[in-house]
């Protein structure tokens, strides 16, 4: 089994996706595509039943965008737990 660490951030103008503390994509954005509904981890869109086929080791939610350095620090703090 291979484990990966994924982090998504949004700083008010740019969405960034990280895999194992490396930025793998970003895009300009004027907002988030969220609603006031329930938060569901592992489901891409509730209407199409597209679920994660795997396990989630932990989930963390912040009230601000993490910097690239913070993403790297969090990854380095947990990577040995998952053998990454």
Coordinates of C-alpha atoms in Angstrom, one line a residue, residues 36-70:
X36 CA -23.2 25.7 3.6
X37 CA -23.8 21.9 3.6
X38 CA -22.0 19.2 5.4
X39 CA -18.3 18.7 4.9
X40 CA -17.5 15.3 3.4
X41 CA -13.9 14.1 3.1
X42 CA -13.3 11.6 0.3
X43 CA -16.2 12.6 -1.9
X44 CA -15.5 14.8 -4.9
X45 CA -19.1 15.9 -5.6
X46 CA -22.1 14.7 -3.7
X47 CA -24.3 14.4 -6.8
X48 CA -22.2 11.9 -8.6
X49 CA -21.2 9.5 -5.9
X50 CA -17.5 9.7 -6.7
X51 CA -15.8 8.5 -3.5
X52 CA -12.2 8.0 -2.6
X53 CA -11.1 4.3 -3.1
X54 CA -8.6 4.1 -0.2
X55 CA -8.0 5.1 3.4
X56 CA -7.6 8.5 5.0
X57 CA -4.9 8.6 7.7
X58 CA -5.8 12.0 9.1
X59 CA -7.6 15.2 8.0
X60 CA -6.8 18.7 9.2
X61 CA -8.7 21.9 8.4
X62 CA -7.3 25.4 9.0
X63 CA -9.0 28.8 9.0
X64 CA -6.2 30.2 6.8
X65 CA -4.1 29.1 3.9
X66 CA -0.8 27.4 4.9
X67 CA 2.4 28.6 3.4
X68 CA 4.5 26.2 1.4
X69 CA 6.9 26.0 4.4
X70 CA 4.1 25.0 6.7

